[in-house]
Short mmCIF file of C-alpha atoms and ligand atoms in Angstrom, two decimals:
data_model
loop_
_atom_site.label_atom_id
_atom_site.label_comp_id
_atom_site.label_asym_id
_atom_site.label_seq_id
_atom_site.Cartn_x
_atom_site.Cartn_y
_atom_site.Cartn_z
CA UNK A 1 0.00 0.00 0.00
CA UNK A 2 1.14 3.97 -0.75
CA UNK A 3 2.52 5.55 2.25
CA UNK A 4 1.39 9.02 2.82
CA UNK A 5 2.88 12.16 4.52
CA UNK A 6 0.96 13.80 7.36
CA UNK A 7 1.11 17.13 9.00
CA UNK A 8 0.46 18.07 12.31
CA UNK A 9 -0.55 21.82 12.87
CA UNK A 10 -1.00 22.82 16.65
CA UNK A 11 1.20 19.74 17.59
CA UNK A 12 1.87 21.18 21.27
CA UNK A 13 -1.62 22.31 22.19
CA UNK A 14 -4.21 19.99 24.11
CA UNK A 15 -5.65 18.72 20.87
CA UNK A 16 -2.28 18.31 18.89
CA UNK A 17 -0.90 16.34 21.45
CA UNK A 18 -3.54 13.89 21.68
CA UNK A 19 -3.46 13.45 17.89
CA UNK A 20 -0.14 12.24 18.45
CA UNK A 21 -1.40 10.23 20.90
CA UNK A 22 -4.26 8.77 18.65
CA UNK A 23 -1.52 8.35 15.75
CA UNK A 24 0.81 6.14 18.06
CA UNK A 25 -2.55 3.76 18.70
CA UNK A 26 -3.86 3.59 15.20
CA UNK A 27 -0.88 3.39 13.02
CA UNK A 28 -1.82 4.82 9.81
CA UNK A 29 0.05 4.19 6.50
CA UNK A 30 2.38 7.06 6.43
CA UNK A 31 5.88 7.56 5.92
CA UNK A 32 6.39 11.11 7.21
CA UNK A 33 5.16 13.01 9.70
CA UNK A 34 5.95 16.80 10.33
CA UNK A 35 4.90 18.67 13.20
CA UNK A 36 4.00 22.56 13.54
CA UNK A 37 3.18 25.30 16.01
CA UNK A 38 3.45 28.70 16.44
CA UNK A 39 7.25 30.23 17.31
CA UNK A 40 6.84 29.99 20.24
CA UNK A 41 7.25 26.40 20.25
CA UNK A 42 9.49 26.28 17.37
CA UNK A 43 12.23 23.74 17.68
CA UNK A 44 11.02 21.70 21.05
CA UNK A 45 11.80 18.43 20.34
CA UNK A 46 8.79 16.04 20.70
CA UNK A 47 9.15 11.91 21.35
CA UNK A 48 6.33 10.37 18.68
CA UNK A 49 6.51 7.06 17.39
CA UNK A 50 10.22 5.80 19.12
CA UNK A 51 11.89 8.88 17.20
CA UNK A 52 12.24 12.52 18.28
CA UNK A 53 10.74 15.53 16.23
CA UNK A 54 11.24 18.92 16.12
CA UNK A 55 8.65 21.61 16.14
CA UNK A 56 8.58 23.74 13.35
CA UNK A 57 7.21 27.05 12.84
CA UNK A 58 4.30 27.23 11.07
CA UNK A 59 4.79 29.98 8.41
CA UNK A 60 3.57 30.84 4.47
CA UNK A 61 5.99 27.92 3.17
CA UNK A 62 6.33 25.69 5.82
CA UNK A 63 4.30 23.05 4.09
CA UNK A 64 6.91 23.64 0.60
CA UNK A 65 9.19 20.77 -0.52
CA UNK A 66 7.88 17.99 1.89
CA UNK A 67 4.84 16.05 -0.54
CA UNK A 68 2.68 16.39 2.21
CA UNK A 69 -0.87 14.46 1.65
CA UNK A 70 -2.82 15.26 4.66
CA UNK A 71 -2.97 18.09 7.64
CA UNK A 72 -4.74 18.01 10.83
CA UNK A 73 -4.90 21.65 12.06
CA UNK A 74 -5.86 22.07 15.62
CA UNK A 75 -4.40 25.85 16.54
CA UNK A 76 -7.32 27.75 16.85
CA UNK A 77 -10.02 29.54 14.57
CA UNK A 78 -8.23 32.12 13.17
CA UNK A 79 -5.04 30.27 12.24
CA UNK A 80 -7.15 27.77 10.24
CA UNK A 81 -8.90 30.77 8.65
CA UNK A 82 -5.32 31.80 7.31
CA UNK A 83 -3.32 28.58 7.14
CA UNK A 84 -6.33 26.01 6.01
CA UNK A 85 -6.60 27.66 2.39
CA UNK A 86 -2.74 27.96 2.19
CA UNK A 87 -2.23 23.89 2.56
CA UNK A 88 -5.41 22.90 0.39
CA UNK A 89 -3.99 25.57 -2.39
CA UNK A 90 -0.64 22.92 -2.26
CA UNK A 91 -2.79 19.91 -3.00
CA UNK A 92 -2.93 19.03 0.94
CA UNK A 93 -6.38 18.07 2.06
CA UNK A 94 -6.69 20.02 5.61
CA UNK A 95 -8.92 17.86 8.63
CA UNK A 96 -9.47 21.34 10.44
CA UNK A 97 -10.71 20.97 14.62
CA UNK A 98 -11.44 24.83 14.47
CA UNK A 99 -14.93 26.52 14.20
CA UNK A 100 -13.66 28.73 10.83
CA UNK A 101 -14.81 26.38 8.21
CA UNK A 102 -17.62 24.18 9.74
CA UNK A 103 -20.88 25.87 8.18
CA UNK A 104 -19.09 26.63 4.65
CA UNK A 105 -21.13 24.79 2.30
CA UNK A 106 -18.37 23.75 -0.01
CA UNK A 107 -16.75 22.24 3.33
CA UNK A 108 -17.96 18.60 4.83
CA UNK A 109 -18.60 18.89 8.14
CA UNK A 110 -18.22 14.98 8.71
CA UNK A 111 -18.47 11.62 11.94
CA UNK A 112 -17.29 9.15 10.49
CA UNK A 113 -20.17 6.91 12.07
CA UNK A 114 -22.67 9.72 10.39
CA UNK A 115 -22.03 10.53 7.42
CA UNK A 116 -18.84 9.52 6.21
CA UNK A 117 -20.24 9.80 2.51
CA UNK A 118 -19.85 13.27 2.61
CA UNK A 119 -15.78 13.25 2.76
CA UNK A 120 -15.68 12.78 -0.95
CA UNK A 121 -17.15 16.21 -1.35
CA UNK A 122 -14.30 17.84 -0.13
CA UNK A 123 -12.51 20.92 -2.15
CA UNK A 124 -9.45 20.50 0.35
CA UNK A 125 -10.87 21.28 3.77
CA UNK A 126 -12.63 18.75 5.74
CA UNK A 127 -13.92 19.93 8.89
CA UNK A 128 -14.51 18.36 12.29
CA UNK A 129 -17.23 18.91 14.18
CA UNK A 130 -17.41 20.75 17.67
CA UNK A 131 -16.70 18.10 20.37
CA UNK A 132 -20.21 18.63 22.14
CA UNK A 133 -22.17 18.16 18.67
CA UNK A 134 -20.31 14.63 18.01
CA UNK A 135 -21.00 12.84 21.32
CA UNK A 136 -24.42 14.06 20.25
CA UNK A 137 -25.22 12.97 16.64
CA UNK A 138 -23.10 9.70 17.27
CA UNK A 139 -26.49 8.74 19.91
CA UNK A 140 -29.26 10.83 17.76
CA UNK A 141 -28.14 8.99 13.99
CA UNK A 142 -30.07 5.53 14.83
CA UNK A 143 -32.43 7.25 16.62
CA UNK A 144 -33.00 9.98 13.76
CA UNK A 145 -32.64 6.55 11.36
CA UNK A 146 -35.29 4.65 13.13
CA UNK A 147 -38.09 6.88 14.35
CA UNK A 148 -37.31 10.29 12.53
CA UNK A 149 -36.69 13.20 14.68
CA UNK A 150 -39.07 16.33 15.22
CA UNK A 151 -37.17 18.29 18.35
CA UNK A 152 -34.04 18.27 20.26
CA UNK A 153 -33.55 19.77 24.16
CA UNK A 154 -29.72 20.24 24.58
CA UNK A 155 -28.17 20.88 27.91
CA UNK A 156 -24.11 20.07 28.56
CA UNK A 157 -21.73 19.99 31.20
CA UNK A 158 -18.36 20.73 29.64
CA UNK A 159 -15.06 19.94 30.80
CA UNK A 160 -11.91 22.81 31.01
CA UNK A 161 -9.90 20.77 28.66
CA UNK A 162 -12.54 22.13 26.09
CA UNK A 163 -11.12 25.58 26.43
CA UNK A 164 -7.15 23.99 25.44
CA UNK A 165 -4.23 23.94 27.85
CA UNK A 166 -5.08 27.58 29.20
CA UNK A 167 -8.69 25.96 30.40
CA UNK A 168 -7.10 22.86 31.74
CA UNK A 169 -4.86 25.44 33.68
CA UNK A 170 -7.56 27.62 34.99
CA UNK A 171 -9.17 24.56 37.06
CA UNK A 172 -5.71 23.86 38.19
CA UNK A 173 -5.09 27.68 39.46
CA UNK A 174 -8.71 27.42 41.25
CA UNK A 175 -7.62 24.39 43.34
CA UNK A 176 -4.22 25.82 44.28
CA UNK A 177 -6.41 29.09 45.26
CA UNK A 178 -5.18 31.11 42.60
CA UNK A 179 -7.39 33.52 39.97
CA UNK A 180 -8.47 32.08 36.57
CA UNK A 181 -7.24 33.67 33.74
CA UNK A 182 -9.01 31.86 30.71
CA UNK A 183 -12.47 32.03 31.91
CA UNK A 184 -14.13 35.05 33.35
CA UNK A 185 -14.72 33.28 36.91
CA UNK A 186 -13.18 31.20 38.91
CA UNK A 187 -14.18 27.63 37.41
CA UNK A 188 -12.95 25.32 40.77
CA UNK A 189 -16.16 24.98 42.88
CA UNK A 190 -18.30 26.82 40.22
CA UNK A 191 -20.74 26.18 37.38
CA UNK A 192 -20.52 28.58 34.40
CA UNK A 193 -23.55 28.74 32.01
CA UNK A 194 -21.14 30.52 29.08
CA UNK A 195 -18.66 28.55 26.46
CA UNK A 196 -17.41 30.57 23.71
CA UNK A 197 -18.56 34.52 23.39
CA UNK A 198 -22.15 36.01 23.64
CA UNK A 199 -24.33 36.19 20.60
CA UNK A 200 -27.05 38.92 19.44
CA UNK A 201 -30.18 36.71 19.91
CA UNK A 202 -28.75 35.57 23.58
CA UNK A 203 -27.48 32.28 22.97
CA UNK A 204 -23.42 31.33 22.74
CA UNK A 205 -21.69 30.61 20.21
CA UNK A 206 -21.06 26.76 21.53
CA UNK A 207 -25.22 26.79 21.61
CA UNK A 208 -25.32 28.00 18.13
CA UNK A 209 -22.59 25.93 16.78
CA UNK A 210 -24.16 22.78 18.60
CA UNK A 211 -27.48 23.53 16.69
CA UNK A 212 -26.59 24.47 13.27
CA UNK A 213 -23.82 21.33 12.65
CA UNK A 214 -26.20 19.19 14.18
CA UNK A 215 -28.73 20.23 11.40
CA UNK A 216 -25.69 20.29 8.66
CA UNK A 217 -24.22 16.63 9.98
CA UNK A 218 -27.84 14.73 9.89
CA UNK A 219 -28.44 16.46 6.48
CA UNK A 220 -32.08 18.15 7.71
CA UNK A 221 -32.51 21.93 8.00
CA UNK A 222 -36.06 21.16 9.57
CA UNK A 223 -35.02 19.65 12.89
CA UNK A 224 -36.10 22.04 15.47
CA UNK A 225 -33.16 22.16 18.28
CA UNK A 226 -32.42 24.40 21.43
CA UNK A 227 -29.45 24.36 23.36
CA UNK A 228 -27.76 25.55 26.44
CA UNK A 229 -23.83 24.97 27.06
CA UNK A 230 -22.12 24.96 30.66
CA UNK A 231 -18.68 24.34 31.86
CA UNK A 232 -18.36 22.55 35.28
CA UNK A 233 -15.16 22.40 37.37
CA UNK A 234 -14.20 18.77 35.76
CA UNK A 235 -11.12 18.18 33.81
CA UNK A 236 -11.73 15.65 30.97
CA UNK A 237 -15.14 14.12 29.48
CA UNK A 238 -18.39 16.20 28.28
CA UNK A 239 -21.61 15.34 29.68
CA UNK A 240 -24.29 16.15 28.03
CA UNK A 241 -28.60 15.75 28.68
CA UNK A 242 -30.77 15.13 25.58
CA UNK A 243 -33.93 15.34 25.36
CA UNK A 244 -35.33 13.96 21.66
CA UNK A 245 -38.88 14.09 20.46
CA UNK A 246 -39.42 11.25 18.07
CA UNK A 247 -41.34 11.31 15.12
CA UNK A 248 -43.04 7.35 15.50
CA UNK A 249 -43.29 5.88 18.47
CA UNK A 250 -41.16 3.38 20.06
CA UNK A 251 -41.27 1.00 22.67
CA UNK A 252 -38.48 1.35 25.01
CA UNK A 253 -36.56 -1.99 24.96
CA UNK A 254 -36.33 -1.20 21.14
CA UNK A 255 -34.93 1.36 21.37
CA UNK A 256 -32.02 0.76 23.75
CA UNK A 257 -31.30 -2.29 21.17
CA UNK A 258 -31.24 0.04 18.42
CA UNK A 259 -28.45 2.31 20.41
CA UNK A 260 -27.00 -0.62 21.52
CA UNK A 261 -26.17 -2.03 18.27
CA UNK A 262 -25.54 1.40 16.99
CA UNK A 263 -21.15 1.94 15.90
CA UNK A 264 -18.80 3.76 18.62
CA UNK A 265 -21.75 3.75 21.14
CA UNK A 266 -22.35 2.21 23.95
CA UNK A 267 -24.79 1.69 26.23
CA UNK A 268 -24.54 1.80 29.78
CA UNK A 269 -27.81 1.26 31.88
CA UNK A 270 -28.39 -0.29 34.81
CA UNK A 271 -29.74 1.77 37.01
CA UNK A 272 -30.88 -1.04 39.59
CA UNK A 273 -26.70 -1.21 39.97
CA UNK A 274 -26.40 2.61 39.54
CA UNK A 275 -24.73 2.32 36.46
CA UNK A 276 -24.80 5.30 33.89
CA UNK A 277 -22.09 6.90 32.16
CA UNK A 278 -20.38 9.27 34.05
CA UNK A 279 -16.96 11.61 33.07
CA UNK A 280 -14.30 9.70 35.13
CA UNK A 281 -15.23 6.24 33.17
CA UNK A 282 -15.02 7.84 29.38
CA UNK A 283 -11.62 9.35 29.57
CA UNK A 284 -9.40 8.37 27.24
CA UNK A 285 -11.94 6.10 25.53
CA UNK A 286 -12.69 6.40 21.63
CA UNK A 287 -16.45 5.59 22.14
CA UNK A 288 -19.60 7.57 23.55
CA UNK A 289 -21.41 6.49 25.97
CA UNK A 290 -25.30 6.50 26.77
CA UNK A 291 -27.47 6.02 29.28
CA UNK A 292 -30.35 7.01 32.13
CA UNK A 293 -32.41 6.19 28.79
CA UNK A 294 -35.81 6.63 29.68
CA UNK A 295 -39.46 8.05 28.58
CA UNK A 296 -40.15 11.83 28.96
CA UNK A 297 -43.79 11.26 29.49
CA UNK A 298 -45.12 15.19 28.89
CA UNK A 299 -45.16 14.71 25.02
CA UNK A 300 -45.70 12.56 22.68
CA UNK A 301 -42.27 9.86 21.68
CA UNK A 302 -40.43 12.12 23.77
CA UNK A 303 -36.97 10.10 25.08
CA UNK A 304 -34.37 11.53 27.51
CA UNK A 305 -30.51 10.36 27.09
CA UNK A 306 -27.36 11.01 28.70
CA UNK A 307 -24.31 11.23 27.15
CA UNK A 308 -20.98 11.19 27.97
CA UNK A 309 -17.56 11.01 25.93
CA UNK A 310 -13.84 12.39 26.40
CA UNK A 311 -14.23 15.89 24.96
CA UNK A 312 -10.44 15.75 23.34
CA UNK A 313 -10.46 12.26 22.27
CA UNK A 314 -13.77 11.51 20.22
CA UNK A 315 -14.92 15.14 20.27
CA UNK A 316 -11.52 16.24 18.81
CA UNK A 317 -8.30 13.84 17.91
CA UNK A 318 -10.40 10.71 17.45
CA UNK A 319 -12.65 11.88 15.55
CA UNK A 320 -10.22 13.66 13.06
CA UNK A 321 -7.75 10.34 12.59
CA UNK A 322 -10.68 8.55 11.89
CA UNK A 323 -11.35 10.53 8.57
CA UNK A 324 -8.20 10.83 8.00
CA UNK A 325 -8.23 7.01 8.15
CA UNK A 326 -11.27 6.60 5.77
CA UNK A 327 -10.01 8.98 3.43
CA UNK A 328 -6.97 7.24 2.57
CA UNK A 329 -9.27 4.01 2.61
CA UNK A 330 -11.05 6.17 0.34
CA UNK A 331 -8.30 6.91 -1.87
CA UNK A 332 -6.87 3.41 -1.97
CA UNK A 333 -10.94 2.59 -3.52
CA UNK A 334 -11.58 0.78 -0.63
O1 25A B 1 -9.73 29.93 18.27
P1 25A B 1 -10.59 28.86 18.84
O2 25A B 1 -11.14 27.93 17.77
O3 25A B 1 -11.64 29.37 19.77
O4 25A B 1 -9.61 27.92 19.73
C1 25A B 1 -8.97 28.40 20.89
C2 25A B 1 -8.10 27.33 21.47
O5 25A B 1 -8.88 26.20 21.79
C3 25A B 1 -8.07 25.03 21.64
C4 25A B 1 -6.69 25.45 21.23
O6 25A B 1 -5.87 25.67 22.40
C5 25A B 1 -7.02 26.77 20.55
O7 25A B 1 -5.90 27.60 20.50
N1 25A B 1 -8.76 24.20 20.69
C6 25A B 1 -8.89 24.31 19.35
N2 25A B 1 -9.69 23.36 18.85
C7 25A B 1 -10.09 22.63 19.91
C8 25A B 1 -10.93 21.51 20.08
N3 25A B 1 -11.53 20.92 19.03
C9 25A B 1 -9.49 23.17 21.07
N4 25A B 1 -9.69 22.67 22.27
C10 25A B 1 -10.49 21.60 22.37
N5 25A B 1 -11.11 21.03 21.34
P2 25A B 1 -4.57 24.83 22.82
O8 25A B 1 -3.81 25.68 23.76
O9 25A B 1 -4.88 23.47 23.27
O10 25A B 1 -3.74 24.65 21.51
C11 25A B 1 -3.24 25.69 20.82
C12 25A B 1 -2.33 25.07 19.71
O11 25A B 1 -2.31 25.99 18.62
C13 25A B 1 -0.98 26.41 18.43
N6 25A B 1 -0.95 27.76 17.94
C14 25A B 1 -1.43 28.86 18.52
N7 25A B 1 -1.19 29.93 17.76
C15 25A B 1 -0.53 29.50 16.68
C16 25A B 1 -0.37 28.10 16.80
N8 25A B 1 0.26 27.37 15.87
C17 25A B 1 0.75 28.03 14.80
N9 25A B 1 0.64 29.34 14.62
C18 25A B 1 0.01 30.12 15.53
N10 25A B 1 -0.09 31.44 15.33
C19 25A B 1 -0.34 26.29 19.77
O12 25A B 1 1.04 26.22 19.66
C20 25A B 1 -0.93 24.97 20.26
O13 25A B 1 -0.29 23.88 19.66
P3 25A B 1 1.99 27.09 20.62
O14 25A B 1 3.29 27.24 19.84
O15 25A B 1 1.32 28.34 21.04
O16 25A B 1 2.35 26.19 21.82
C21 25A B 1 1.53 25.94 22.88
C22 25A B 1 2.58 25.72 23.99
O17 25A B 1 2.82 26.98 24.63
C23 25A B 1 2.48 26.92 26.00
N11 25A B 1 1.44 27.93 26.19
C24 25A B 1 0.14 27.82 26.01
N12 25A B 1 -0.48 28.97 26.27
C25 25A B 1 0.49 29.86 26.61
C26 25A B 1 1.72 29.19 26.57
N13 25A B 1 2.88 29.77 26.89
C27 25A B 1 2.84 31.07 27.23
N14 25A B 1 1.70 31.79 27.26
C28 25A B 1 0.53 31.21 27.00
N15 25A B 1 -0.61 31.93 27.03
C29 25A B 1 2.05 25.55 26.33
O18 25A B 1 2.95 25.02 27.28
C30 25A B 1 2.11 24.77 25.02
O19 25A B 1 3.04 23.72 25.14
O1 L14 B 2 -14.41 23.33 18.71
O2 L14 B 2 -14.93 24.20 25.36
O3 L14 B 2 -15.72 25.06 18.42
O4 L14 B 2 -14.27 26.25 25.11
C1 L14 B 2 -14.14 25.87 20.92
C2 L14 B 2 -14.36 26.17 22.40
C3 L14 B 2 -14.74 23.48 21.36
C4 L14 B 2 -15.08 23.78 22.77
C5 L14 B 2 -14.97 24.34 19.12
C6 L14 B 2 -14.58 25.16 24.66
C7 L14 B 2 -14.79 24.66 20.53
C8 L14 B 2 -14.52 24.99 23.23
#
């Protein structure tokens, strides 16, 4: 099989280093890998793979001379905004973490467990989904398959990790006593109903972004969804409650089996045992987890779920390797 070269932009952040991570697990077919970052954290060496790498500075012709195939970019919205078109311009296809190019229409917005037939339409960006909206559409696809969905209740409970290393740090500070300096309140010992900056009509931007790809991944502009986003004082795993109005009705049992048998979820229920996913079990786990599933009995085939994965490994790194993964499977006409 071809061997391809990979590029890793952001490599030293929270996301970039769990890519590497992800990389070391998965072994994809690739013969080179380069790593970049801002100069800041130009020339830190890096152990990946039994070898040591050097950080280079990601620049206007960084990506020159080195037959690169594929870049993940995880540095931040307004990098990708600049750097994103410069790769795909050299033939690279970018897999971009940031918000910048999610809603573009020319740009697939893709889960691999969703709706991995939309990679193909690429024009050299590929973007991946915010990490709340994937836990969420990898439990609502077999529902939406099944029954058809006519509303969606979101609620989260976000961990720091979200916000990169400077929110991982900010919990951190709080428990040594110290002020935060990411978030706009303390986050140790606090709940904050605000991720990402204020909109006009009220909501965040995490509640807007959470809405609109959710809309853009499932492929319907009908689906009537509301959403509220909140960080809580925990360090790695979303949680997230859902509350679904189905279009048909189901019988419970049923529907368990159909999330049950559904890819990259699983379901854990067993509430006479008190079991239900919870934070501290999904981290560092590629799957999403489900549970508390149960009947909201003031509407019609309303459902309430709760799900829980680790925010930087399926809602980020994971979730970017595999399409990385099935577009070289892709490519090789697999
Ligand atoms: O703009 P957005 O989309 O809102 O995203 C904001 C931030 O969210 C994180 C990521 O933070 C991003 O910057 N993020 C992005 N997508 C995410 C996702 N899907 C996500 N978090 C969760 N899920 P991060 O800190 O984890 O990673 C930032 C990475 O981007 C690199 N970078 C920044 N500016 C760059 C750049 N790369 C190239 N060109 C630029 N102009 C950044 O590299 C990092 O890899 P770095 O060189 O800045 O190195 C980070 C190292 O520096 C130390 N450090 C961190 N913060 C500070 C700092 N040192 C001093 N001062 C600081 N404020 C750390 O020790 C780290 O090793
Ligand atoms: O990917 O938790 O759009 O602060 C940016 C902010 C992910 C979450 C994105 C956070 C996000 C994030």
């Amino acid at each position: 099989m071809k061997k391809y070269n990979i590029a890793i932009v952001g490599a030293t952040g929270m996301v970039g280093r769990k890519f590497l991570q992800v990389l070391e697990e998965r072994q994809l077919p690739v013969d080179k890998y380069y790593l970049f970052a801002s100069a800041r954290s130009a020339g830190k060496v890096v152990p990946f793979m039994g070898k040591n790498y050097t950080v280079e500075e990601l620049n206007e012709t960084c990506f020159d001379g080195k037959n690169i195939h594929i870049a993940l970019f995880s540095a931040g919205a307004s990098v990708s905004k600049k750097y994103a078109p410069i790769a795909a311009a050299k033939g690279i296809v970018v897999i971009d973490n940031s918000s910048a190019w999610r809603m573009e229409p020319d740009v697939p917005l893709v889960v691999p467990e969703v709706n991995p037939q939309d990679i193909m339409k690429h024009k050299g960006i590929i973007a991946n989904p915010n990490c709340s909206t994937i836990q969420a559409v990898v439990a609502l696809k077999p529902l939406y398959d099944h029954y058809g969905i006519k509303r969606i209740v979101y609620s989260t409970y976000q961990a720091v990790s979200g916000a990169g290393l400077d929110g991982y740090m900010d919990l951190e500070r709080g428990i040594r006593g110290e002020n935060p300096q990411k978030f706009p309140y303390p986050i140790f010992g606090n709940v904050i109903p605000h991720i990402d900056v204020f909109l006009e009509n009220g909501y965040t931007k995490e509640e807007m972004k959470m809405i609109e790809e959710t809309k853009k991944i499932l492929g319907d502009s009908s689906l009537k969804i509301t959403a509220t986003t909140v960080r809580v004082p925990v360090f790695h795993g979303h949680s997230e409650s859902i509350n679904v109005e189905l279009k048909k009705s189901f019988e419970l049992e049923e529907l368990k089996n159909v999330l049950a048998k559904s890819p990259g979820l699983i379901v854990v229920d067993d509430t006479d045992n008190n079991r239900y996913p919870m934070a501290i079990d999904a981290e560092d786990k590629d799957d999403v987890f489900v549970g508390r599933i149960r009947r909201d009995e003031s509407v019609e085939n309303g459902v309430n779920l709760w799900v829980v994965a680790d925010n930087i490994r399926k809602g980020a790194a994971t979730n970017t390797v595999q399409i990385a993964e099935k577009l070289i499977s892709l490519w090789e006409g697999r």
